Coordinates of C-alpha atoms and ligand atoms in Angstrom, one line a residue:
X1 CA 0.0 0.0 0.0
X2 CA 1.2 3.5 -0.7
X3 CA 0.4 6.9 0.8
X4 CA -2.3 7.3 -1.3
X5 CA -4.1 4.6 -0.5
X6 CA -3.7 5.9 3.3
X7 CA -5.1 9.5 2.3
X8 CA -8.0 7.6 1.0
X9 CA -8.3 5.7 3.8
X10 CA -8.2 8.6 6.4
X11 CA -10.6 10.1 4.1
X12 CA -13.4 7.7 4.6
X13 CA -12.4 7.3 8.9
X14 CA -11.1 10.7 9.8
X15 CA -7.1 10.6 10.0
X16 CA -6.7 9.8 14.0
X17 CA -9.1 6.2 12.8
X18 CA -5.9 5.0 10.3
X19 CA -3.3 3.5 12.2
X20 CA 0.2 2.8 9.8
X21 CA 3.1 3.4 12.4
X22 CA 4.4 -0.2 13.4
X23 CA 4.0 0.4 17.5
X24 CA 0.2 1.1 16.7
X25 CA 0.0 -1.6 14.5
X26 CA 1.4 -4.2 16.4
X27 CA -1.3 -5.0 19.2
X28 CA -3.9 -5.4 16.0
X29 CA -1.8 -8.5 14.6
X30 CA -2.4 -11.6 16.5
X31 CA -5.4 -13.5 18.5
X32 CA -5.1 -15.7 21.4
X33 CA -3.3 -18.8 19.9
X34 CA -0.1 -20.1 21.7
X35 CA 2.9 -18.2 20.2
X36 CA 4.5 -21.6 18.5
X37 CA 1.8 -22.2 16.0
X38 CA 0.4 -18.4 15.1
X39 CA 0.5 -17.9 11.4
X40 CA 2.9 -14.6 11.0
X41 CA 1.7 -11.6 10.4
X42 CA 2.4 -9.7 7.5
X43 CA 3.7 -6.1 9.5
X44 CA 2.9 -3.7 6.9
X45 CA -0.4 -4.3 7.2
X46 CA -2.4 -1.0 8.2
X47 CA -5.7 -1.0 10.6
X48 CA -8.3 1.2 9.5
X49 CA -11.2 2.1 12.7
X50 CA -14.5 2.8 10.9
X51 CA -17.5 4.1 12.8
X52 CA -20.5 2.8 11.2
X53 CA -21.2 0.3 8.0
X54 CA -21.3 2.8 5.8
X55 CA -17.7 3.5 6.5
X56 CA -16.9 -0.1 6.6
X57 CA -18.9 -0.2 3.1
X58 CA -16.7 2.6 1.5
X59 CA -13.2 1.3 3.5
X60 CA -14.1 -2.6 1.1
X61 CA -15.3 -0.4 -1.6
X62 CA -11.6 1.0 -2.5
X63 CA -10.1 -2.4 -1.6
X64 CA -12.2 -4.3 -3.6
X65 CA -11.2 -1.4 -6.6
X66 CA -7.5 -1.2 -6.0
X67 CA -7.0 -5.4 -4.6
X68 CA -6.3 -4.5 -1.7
X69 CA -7.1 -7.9 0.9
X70 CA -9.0 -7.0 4.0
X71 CA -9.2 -8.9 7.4
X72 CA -11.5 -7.9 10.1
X73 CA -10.8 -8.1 13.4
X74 CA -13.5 -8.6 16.3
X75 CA -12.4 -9.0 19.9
X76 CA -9.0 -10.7 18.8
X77 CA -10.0 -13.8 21.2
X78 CA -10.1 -16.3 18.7
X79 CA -7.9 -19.3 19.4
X80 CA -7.4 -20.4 15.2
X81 CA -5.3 -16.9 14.1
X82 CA -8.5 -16.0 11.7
X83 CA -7.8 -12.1 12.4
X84 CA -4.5 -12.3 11.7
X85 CA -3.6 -10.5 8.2
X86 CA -0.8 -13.1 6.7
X87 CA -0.5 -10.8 3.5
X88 CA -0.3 -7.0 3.7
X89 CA -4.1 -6.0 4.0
X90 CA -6.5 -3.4 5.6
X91 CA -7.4 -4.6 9.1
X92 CA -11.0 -3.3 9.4
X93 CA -11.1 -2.8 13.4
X94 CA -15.0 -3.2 14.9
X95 CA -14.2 -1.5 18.0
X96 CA -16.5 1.6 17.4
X97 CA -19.2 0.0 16.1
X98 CA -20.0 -0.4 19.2
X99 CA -23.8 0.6 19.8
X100 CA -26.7 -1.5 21.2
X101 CA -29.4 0.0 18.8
X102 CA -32.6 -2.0 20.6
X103 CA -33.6 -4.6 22.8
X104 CA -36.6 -5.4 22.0
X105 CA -38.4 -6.7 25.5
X106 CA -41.6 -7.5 23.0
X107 CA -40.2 -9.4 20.2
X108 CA -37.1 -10.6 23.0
X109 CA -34.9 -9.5 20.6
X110 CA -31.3 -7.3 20.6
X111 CA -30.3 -5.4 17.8
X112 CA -26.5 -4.6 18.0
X113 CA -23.7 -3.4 16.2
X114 CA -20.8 -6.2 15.3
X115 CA -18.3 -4.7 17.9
X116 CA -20.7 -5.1 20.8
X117 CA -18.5 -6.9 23.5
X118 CA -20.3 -10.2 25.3
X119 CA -19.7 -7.9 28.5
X120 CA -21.3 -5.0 26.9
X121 CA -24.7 -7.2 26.1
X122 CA -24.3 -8.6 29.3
X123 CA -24.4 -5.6 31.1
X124 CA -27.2 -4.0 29.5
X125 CA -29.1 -6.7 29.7
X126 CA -29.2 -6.3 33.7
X127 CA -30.9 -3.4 32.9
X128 CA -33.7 -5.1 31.7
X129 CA -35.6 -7.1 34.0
X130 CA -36.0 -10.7 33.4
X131 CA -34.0 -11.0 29.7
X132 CA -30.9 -12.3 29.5
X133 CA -28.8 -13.8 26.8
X134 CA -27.3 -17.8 27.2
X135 CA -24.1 -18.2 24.8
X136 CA -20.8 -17.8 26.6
X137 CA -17.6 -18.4 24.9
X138 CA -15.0 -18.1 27.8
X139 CA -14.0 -14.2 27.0
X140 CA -16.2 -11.6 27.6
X141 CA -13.6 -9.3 25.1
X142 CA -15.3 -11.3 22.1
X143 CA -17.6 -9.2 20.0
X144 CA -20.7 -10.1 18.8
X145 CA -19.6 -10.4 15.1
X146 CA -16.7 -11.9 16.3
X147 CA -18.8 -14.5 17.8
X148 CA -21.5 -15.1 15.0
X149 CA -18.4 -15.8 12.3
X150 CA -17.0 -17.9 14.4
X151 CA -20.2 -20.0 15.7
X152 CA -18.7 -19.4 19.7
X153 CA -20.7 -22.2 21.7
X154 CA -19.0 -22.8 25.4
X155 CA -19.8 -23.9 28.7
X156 CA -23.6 -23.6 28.2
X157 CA -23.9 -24.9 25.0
X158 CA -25.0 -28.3 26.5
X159 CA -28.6 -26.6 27.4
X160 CA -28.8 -23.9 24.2
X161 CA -26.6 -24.5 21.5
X162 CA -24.0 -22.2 19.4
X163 CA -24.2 -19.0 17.9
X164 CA -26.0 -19.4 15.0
X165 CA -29.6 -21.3 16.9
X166 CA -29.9 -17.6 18.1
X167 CA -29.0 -15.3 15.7
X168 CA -32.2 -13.9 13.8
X169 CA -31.1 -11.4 11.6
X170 CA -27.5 -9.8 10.4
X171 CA -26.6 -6.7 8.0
X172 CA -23.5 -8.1 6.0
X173 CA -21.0 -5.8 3.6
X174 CA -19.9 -7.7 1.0
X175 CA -16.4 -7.9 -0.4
X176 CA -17.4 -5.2 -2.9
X177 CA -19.1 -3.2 -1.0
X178 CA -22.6 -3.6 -1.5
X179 CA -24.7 -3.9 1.8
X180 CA -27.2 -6.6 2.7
X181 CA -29.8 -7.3 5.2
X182 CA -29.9 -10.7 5.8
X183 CA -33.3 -12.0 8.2
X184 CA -34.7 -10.2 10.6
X185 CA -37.0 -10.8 13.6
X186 CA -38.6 -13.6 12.9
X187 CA -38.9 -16.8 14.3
X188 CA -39.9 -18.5 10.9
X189 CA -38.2 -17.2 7.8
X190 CA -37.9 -20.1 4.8
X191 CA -37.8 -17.8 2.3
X192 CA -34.4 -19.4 -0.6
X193 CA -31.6 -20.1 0.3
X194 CA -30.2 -19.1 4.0
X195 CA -27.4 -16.6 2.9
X196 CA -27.4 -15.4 7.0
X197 CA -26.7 -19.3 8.4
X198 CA -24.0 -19.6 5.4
X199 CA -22.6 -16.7 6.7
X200 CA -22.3 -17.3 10.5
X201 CA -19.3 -19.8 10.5
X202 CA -17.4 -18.4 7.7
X203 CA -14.6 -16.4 9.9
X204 CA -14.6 -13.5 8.0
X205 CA -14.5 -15.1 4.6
X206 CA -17.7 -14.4 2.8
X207 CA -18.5 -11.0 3.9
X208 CA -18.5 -8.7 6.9
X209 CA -21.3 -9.0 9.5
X210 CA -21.7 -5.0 10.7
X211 CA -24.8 -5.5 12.6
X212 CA -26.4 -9.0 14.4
X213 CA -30.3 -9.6 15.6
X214 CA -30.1 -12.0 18.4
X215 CA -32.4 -13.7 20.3
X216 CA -32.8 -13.2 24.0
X217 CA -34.3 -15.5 27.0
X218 CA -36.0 -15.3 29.8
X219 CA -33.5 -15.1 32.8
X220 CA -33.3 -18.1 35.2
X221 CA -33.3 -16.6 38.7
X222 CA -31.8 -19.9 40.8
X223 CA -28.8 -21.5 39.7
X224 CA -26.3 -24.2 41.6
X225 CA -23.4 -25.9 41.2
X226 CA -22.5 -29.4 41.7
X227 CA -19.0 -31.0 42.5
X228 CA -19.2 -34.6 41.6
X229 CA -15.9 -36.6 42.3
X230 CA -16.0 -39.8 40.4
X231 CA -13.3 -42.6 40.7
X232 CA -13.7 -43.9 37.7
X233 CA -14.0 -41.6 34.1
X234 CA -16.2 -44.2 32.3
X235 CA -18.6 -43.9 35.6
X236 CA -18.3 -40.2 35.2
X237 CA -19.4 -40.1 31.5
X238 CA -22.2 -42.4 32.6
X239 CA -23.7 -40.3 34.3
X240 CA -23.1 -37.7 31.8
X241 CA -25.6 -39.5 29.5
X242 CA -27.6 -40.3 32.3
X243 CA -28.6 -36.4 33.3
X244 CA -28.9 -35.5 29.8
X245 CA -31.8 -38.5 29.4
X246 CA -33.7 -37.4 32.7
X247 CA -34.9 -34.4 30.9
X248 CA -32.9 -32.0 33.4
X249 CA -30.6 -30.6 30.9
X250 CA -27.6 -28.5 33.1
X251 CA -26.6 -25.3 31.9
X252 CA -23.1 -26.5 31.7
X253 CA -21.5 -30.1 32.3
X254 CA -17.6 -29.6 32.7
X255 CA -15.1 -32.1 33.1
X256 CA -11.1 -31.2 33.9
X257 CA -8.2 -33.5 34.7
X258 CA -7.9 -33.5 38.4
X259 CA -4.4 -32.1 38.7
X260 CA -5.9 -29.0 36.7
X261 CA -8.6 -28.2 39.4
X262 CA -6.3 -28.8 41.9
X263 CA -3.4 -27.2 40.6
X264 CA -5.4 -24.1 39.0
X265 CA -7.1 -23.5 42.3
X266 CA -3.7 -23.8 44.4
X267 CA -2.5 -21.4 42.0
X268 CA -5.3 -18.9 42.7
X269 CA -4.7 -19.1 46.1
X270 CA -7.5 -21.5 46.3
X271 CA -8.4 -25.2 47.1
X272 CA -10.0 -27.8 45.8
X273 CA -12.9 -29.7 47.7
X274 CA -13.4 -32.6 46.5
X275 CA -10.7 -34.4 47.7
X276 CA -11.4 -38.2 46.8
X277 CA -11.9 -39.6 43.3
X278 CA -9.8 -39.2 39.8
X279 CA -12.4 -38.0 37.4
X280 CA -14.8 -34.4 38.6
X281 CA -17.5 -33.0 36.7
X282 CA -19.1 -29.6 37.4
X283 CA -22.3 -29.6 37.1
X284 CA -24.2 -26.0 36.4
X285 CA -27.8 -26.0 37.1
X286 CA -30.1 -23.2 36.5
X287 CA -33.8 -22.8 36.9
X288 CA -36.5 -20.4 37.1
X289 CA -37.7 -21.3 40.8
X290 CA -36.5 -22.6 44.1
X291 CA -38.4 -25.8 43.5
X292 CA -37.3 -26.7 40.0
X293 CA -33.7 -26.2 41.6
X294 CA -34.4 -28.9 44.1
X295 CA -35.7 -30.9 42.0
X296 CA -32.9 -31.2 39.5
X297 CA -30.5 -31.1 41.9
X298 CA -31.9 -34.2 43.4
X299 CA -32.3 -36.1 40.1
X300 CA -28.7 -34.8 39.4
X301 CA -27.3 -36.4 42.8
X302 CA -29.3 -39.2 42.6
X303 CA -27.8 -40.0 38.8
X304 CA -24.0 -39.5 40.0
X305 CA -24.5 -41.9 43.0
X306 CA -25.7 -44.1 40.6
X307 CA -23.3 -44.2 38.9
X308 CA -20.6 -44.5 42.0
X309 CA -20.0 -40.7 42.8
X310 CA -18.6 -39.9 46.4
X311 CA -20.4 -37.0 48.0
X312 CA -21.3 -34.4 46.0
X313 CA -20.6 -31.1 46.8
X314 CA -23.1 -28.2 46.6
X315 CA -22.4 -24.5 46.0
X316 CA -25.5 -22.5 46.4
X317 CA -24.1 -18.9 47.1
X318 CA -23.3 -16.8 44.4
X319 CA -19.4 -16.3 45.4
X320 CA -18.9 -20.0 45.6
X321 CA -20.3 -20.3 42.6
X322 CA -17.7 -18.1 40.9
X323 CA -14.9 -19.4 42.7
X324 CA -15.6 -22.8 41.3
X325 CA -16.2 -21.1 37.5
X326 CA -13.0 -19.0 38.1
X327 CA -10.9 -22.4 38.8
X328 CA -12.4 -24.1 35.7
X329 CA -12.0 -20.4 33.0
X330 CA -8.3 -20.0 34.6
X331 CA -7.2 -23.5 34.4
X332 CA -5.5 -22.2 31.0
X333 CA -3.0 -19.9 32.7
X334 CA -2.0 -22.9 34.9
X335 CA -1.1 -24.6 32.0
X336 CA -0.2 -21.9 29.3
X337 CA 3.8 -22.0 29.5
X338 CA 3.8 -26.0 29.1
X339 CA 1.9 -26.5 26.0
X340 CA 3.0 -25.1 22.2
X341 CA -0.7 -26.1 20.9
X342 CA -4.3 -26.9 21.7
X343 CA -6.9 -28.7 20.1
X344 CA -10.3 -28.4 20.1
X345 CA -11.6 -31.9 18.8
X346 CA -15.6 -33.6 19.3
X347 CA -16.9 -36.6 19.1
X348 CA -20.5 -38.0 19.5
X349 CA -20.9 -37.9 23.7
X350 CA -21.4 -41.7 23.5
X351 CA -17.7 -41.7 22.6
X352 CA -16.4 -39.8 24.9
X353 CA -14.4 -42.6 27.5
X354 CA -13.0 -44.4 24.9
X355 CA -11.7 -41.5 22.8
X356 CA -10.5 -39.6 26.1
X357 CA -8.3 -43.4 26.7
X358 CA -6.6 -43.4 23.7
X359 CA -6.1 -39.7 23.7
X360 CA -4.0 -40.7 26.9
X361 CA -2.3 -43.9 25.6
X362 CA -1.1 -42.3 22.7
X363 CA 0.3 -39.3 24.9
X364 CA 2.1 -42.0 26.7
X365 CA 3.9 -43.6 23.7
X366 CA 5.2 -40.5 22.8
X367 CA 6.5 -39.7 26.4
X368 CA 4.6 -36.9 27.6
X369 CA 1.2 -35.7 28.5
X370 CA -2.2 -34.4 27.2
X371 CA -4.2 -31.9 29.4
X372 CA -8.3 -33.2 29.0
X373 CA -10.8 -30.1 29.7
X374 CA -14.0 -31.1 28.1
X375 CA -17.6 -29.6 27.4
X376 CA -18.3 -32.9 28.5
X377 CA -22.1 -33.2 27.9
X378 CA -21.3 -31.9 24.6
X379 CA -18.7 -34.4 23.3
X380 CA -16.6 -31.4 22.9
X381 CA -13.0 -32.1 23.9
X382 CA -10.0 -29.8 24.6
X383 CA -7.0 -31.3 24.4
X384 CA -2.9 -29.9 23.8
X385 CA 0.5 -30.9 23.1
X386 CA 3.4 -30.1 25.4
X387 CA 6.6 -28.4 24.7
X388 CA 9.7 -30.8 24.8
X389 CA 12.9 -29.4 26.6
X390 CA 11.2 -25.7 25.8
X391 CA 10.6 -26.7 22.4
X392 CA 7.7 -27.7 20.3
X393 CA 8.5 -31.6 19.5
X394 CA 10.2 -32.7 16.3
X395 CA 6.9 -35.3 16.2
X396 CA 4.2 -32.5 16.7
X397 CA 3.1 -32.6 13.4
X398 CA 2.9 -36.3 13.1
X399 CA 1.5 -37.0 16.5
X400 CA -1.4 -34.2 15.6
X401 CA -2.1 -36.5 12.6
X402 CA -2.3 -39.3 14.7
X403 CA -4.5 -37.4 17.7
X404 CA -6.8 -36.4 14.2
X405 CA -7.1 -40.2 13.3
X406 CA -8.4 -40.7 16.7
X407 CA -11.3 -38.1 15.7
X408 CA -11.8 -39.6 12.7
X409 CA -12.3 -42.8 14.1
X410 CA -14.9 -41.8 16.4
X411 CA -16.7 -40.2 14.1
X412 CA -15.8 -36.6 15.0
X413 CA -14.9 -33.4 14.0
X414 CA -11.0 -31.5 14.0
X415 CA -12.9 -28.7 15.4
X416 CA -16.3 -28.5 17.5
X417 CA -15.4 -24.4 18.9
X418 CA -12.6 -22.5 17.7
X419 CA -12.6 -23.3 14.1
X420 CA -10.1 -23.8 11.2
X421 CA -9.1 -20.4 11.0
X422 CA -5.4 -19.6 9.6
X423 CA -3.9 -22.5 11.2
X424 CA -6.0 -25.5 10.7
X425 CA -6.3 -25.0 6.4
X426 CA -4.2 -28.1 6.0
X427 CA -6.0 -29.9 8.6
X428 CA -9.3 -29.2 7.1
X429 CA -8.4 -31.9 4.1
X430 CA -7.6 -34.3 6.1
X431 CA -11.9 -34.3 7.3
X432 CA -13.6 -33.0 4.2
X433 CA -13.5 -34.8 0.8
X434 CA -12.5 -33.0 -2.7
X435 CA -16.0 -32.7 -3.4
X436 CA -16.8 -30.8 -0.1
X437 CA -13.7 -28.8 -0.4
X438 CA -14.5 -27.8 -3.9
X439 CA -18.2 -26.8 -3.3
X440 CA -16.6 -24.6 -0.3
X441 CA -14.3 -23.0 -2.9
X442 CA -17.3 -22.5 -5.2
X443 CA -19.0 -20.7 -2.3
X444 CA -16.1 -18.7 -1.4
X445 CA -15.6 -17.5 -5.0
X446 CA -19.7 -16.4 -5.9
X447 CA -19.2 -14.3 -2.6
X448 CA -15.7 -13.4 -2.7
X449 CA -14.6 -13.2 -6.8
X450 CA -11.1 -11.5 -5.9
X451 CA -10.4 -13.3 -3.2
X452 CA -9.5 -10.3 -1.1
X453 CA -11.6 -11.4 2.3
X454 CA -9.4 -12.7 4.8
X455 CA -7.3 -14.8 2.9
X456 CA -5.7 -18.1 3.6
X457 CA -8.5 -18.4 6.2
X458 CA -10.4 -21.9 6.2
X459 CA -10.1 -22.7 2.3
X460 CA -7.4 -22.3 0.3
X461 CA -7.3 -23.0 -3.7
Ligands
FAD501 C1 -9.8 -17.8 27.3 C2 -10.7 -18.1 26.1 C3 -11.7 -19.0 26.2 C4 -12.5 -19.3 25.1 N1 -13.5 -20.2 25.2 C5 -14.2 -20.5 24.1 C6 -15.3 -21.4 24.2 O1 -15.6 -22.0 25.3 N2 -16.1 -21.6 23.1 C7 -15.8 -21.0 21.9 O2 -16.6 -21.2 21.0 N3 -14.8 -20.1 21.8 C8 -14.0 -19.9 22.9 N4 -13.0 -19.0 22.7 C9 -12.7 -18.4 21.4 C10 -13.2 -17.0 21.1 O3 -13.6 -16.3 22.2 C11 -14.3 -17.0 20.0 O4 -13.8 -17.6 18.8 C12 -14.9 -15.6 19.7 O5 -16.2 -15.9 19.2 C13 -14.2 -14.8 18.6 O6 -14.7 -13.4 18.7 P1 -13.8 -12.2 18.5 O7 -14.6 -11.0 18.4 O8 -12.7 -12.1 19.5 O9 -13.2 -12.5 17.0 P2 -11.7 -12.3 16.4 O10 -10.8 -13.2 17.2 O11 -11.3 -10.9 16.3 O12 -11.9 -12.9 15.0 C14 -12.3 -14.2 14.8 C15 -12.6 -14.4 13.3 O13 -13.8 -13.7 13.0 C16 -13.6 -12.7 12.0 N5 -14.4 -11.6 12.3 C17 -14.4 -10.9 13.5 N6 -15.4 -10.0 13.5 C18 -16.0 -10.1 12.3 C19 -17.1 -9.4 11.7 N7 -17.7 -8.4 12.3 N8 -17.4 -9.7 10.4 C20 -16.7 -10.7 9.8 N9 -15.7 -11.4 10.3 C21 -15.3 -11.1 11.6 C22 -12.1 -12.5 12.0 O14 -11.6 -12.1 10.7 C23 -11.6 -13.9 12.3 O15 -11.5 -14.7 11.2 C24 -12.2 -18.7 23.8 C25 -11.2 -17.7 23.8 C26 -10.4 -17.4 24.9 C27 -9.3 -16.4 24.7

């Protein structure tokens, strides 16, 4: 890019809104994976901070005339280096579209701009009496575009799904400019082909997403959260299917190795209860009254003793509560300086004990170690791969392939959260066939005919 394409640029924002200088630049380059595996940024890269789609509209406008690629960047929390610009490009920042235009108590319904923060929607939202919104990725820094590209599920995904089951609506700029409205609020909308689901998922690669309808819930006023220690994991996971069958669906089912509870809470200056037993699940219940809480907590003790549980442990109070969830969200800076990657693999639930086995016994040919954090109830399985002397291991890439055959052998999926992003493209072959691949790449190119949108994100030629 030259210095005229930065006076354009500073035309469209306002100069202070076009950042070129390298120490600006910098913080605008990477996301949250581990340092070892991001994709490197291409520094010349400039990031441009429009204020509303129209602005973003004219910003794609020029690059689509003059070629220039574009990346956006949400929240930067993604863990699969989507926002990262590999080539030199215009980073389109969201930060300042930052408005909550409506929520809509009648329809239950949010209208927000793309760089809405989940702690922003959050916060609002305790303004309004009795609404409340259920998806939770594990950082509240994630925008809401950010989130409906990237299909974000989390914790609570076991009792309302991902992303996309509540997004209604979303006004999209496409890679030349032209701006769509995609949906709306309604519940029921069957009209062609659903451009807006084809879009949520796509990590920035079919258009930009300036503005997202969501759907909002009523807000459960009792919640709880059960400790249950198991001794055995298969017994654990049995239970697992167990709860899920009783028709008391938790808000969250979360298992972690035991040395990460106990070793995340010692490192928070906390400890661990549950003392006995190998394998823990949390258990997050939440219900609208004091009676439906007894009631599922009862059919969700009775299930774990079933299935061999010691005593369960009960935190009612709302600051045990969060000291249990902020031992299970910080078990990653327990672990953070041992790993070089992480994975993000599911299989069907049913799967679960035997995949989670062989996940450890091939750990233990190779000499070393595999950290298991699961969305348990939803199959969804967080695993990594440790450094070696400080380094990343000569055998990372072929022990990846072999973690991957392990997937594929259950019948799962690379990637159940965090995506393919930048650094899963090769990885992506190994799952879909030529033919999906190529009907991806078909997509891509009636969207995207330059190819300037985020490239070597997801597909590749
Ligand atoms: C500690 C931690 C815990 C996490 N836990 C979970 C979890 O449990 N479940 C889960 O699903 N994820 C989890 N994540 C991942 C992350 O929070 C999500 O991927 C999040 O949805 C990304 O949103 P973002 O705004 O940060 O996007 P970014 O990281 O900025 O971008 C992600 C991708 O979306 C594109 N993009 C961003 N905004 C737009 C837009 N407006 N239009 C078009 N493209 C856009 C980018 O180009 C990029 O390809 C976790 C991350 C962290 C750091």
């Amino acid at each position: 890019m030259t210095e005229k394409d930065y006076d354009a640029l500073r035309t469209i924002v306002g100069r202070d809104f076009v950042l070129v200088n390298r120490e600006q630049t910098a913080a605008y380059m990477y996301d949250e994976v581990e340092p070892e595996f991001r994709p490197p940024a291409n520094i010349d890269s400039i990031v441009v901070k429009p204020s509303d789609t129209d602005e973003v509209s004219e910003i794609v406008r020029y690059a689509y005339e003059h070629d220039i690629p574009i990346v956006v960047r949400g929240g930067g929390t993604g863990l699969a280096g989507g926002c990262t610009p590999v080539v030199e490009s215009i980073v389109i920042s969201m930060e300042r579209l930052n408005h909550i235009f409506e929520i809509d108590e009648k329809n239950m319904m949010a209208v927000l701009e793309c760089g809405v923060t989940l702690m922003q929607l959050l916060e609002e939202l305790e303004k309004h009496e009795g609404l409340g919104f259920p998806v939770h990725p594990g950082d509240e820094g994630a925008q809401m575009g950010g989130m409906a590209v990237t299909n974000a599920g989390g914790a609570r995904a076991v009792r309302h799904g991902v992303m996309r089951k509540h997004i209604m609506g979303i006004e999209a700029v496409l890679p030349n400019g032209e701006i769509l409205q995609l949906g709306g609020k309604l519940v029921k909308n069957n009209a062609g082909y659903n451009l807006c689901q084809l879009i949520l998922g796509s990590e920035g690669t079919l258009a930009i997403v300036t503005k997202v309808i969501l759907k909002l819930y009523p807000k459960e006023k009792c919640s709880c959260t059960i400790i249950a220690p198991f001794e055995d994991f298969g017994d654990a996971c049995n239970a697992v299917t167990d709860i899920l069958h009783s028709g008391t669906i938790p808000l969250a089912v979360e298992y972690m190795d035991k040395k990460l509870f106990t070793g995340t809470a010692e490192m928070l200056g906390l400890k661990w209860q549950a003392e006995k037993g190998n394998s823990d699940l949390m258990i997050i219940l939440s219900e609208k009254t004091e009676d439906r809480m007894f009631e599922a907590v009862e059919t969700v003790q009775n299930i774990c003793e079933k299935h061999n549980c010691y005593e369960t442990l009960i935190a009612e109070k709302k600051s045990e509560q969060d000291e249990l969830l902020k031992i299970r969200s910080e078990h990653y800076s327990y672990i953070v300086d041992s790993i070089c990657d992480s994975f993000d693999y599911a299989v069907p639930v049913s799967e679960i004990p035997n995949f989670i086995a062989d996940l450890k016994h091939l750990a233990e040919e190779y000499h070393t170690g595999n950290n298991i954090v699961a969305h348990i109830a939803d199959g969804n399985v967080h695993g990594d791969m440790w450094y070696v002397d400080g380094k990343v291991p000569v055998y990372a890439e072929e022990y990846k392939k072999r973690m991957y055959d392990l997937v594929f052998h259950y019948g799962g999926t690379i990637t159940g959260e965090h995506g393919i992003g930048k650094i899963r493209v090769d990885d992506l072959k190994l799952q879909k066939n030529e033919t999906e691949l190529n009907l991806m790449r078909g997509i891509k190119k009636v969207f995207d005919p330059k190819g300037i949108l985020n490239p070597g994100t997801v597909i590749n030629g």
